[in-house]
Tab-separated table of C-alpha atoms in Angstrom:
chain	number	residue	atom	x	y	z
A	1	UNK	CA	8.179	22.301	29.506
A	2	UNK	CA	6.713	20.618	32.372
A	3	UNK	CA	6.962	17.022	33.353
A	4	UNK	CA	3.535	15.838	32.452
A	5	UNK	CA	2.466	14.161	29.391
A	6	UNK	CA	-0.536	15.138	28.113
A	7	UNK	CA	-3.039	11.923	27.766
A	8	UNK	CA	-3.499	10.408	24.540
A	9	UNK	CA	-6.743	11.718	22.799
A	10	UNK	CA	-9.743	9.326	22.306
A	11	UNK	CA	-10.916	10.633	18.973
A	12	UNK	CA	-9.097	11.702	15.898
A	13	UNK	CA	-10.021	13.219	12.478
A	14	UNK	CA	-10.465	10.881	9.704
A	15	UNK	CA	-8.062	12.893	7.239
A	16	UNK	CA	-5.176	12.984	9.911
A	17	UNK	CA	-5.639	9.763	11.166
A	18	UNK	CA	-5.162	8.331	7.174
A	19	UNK	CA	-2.415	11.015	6.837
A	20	UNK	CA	-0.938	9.524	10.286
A	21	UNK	CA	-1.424	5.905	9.255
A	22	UNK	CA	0.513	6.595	5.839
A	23	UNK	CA	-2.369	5.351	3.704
A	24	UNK	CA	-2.230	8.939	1.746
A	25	UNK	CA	1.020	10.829	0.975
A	26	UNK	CA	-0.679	14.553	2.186
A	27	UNK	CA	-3.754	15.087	4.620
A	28	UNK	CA	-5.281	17.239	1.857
A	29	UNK	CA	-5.318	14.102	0.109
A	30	UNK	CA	-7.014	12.257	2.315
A	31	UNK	CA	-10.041	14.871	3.384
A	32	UNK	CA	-10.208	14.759	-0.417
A	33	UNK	CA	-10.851	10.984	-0.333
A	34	UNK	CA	-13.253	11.650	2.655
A	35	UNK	CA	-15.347	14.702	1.181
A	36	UNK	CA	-15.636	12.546	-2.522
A	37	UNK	CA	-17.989	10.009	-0.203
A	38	UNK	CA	-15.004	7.298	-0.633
A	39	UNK	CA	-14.588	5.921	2.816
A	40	UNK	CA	-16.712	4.444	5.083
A	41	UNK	CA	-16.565	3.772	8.682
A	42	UNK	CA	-17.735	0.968	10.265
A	43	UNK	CA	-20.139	0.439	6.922
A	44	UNK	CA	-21.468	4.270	6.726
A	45	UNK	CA	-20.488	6.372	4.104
A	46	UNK	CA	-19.075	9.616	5.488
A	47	UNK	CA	-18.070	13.006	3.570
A	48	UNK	CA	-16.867	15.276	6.105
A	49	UNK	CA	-12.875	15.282	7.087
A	50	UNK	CA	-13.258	16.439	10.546
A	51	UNK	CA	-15.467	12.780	11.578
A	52	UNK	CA	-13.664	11.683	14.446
A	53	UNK	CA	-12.836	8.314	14.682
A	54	UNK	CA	-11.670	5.829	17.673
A	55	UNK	CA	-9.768	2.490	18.247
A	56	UNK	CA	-12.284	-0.431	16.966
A	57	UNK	CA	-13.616	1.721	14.095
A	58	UNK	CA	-13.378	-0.485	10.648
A	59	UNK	CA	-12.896	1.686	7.690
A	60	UNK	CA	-13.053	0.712	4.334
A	61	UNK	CA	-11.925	3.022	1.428
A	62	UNK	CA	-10.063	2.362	-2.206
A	63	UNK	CA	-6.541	2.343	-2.723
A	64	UNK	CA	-5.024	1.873	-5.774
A	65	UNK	CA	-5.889	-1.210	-7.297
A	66	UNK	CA	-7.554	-2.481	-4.095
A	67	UNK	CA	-10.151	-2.207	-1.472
A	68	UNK	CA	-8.051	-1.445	1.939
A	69	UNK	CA	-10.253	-2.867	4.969
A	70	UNK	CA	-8.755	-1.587	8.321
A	71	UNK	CA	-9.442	-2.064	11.947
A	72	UNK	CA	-8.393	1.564	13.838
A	73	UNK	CA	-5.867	0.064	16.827
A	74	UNK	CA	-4.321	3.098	17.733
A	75	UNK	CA	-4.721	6.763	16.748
A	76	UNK	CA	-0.759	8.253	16.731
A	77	UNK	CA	0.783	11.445	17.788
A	78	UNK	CA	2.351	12.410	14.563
A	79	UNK	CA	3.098	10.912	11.273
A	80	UNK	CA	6.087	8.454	11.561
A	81	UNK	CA	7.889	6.122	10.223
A	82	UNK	CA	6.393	3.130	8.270
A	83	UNK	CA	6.560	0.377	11.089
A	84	UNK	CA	5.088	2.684	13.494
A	85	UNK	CA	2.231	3.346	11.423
A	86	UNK	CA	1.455	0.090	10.454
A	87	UNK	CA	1.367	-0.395	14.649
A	88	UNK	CA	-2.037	2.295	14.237
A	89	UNK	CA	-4.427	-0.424	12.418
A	90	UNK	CA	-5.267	-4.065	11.628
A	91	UNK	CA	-5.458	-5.024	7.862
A	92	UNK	CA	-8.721	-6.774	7.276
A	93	UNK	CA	-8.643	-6.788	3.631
A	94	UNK	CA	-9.392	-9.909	2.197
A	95	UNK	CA	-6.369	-11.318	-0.144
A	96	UNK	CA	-6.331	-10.770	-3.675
A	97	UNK	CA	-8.219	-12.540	-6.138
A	98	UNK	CA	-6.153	-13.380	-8.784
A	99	UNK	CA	-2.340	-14.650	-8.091
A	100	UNK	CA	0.287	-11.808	-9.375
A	101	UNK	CA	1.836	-13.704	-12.488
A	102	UNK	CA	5.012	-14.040	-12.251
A	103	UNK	CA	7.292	-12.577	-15.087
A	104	UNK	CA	7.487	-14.854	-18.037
A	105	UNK	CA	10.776	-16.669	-17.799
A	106	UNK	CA	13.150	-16.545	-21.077
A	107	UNK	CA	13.273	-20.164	-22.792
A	108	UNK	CA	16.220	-20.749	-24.428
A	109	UNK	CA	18.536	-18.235	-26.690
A	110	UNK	CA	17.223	-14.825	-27.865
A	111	UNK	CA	16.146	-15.525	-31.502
A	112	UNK	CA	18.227	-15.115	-34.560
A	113	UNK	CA	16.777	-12.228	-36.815
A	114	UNK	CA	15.920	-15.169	-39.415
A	115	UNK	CA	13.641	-17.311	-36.954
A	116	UNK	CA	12.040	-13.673	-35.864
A	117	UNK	CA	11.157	-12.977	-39.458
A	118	UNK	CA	9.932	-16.611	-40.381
A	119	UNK	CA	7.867	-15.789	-37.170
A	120	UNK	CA	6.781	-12.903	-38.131
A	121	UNK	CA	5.335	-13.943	-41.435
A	122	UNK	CA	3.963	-17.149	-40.130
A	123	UNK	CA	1.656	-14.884	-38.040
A	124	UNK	CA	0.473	-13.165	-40.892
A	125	UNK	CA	-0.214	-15.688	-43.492
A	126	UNK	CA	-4.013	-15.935	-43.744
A	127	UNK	CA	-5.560	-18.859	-42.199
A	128	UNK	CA	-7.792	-21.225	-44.594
């Protein structure tokens, strides 16, 4: 091997940059993402895998439950670790909506099978 490093590259494809950035478990499952029209960058729909994207780019795209808003920082060698792919982008995603709700705490004893049954059949009685 020789002593020089070969520069970082300017561009990088959308799929392996998601794949890179641990947003998607497998880069086929990102260019899938990319080719169904789900992502956008920097507001444009795109639908081909090999668009090449740059530090600054914004893309937005679904995840889960959520819409995932991301500034491109930094465009990786390979796919690492966690922390050093969270080091490849800025989360722009606006906080959730609604509050998680916490578990519901238990009040009290567990019920006795009689107060489960008179319960029970209070629920059922028709209301007049």
């Amino acid at each position: 091997m020789s002593g020089a490093e070969s520069p970082s590259p300017q561009s990088l494809r959308i799929d392996k940059w998601l794949w890179h950035a641990r947003f998607f478990k497998t880069r086929s499952l990102a260019a899938k993402q990319v080719s169904e029209g789900k992502i956008r960058v920097n507001a444009t729909k795109i639908s081909k895998p090999a668009r090449t994207i740059g530090p600054g780019d914004v893309l937005t795209f679904p995840q889960a439950n959520a819409i995932r808003v991301v500034r491109v920082v930094a465009l990786g060698e390979r796919r690492g670790p966690a922390p050093e792919a969270q080091a490849l982008y800025e989360d722009l995603s606006p906080p959730e909506d609604q509050p998680r709700q916490a578990p519901l705490a238990r009040v009290g004893a567990r019920p006795t099978k009689k107060e489960r049954r008179r319960l029970i059949n209070s629920r059922s009685e028709p209301l007049d």
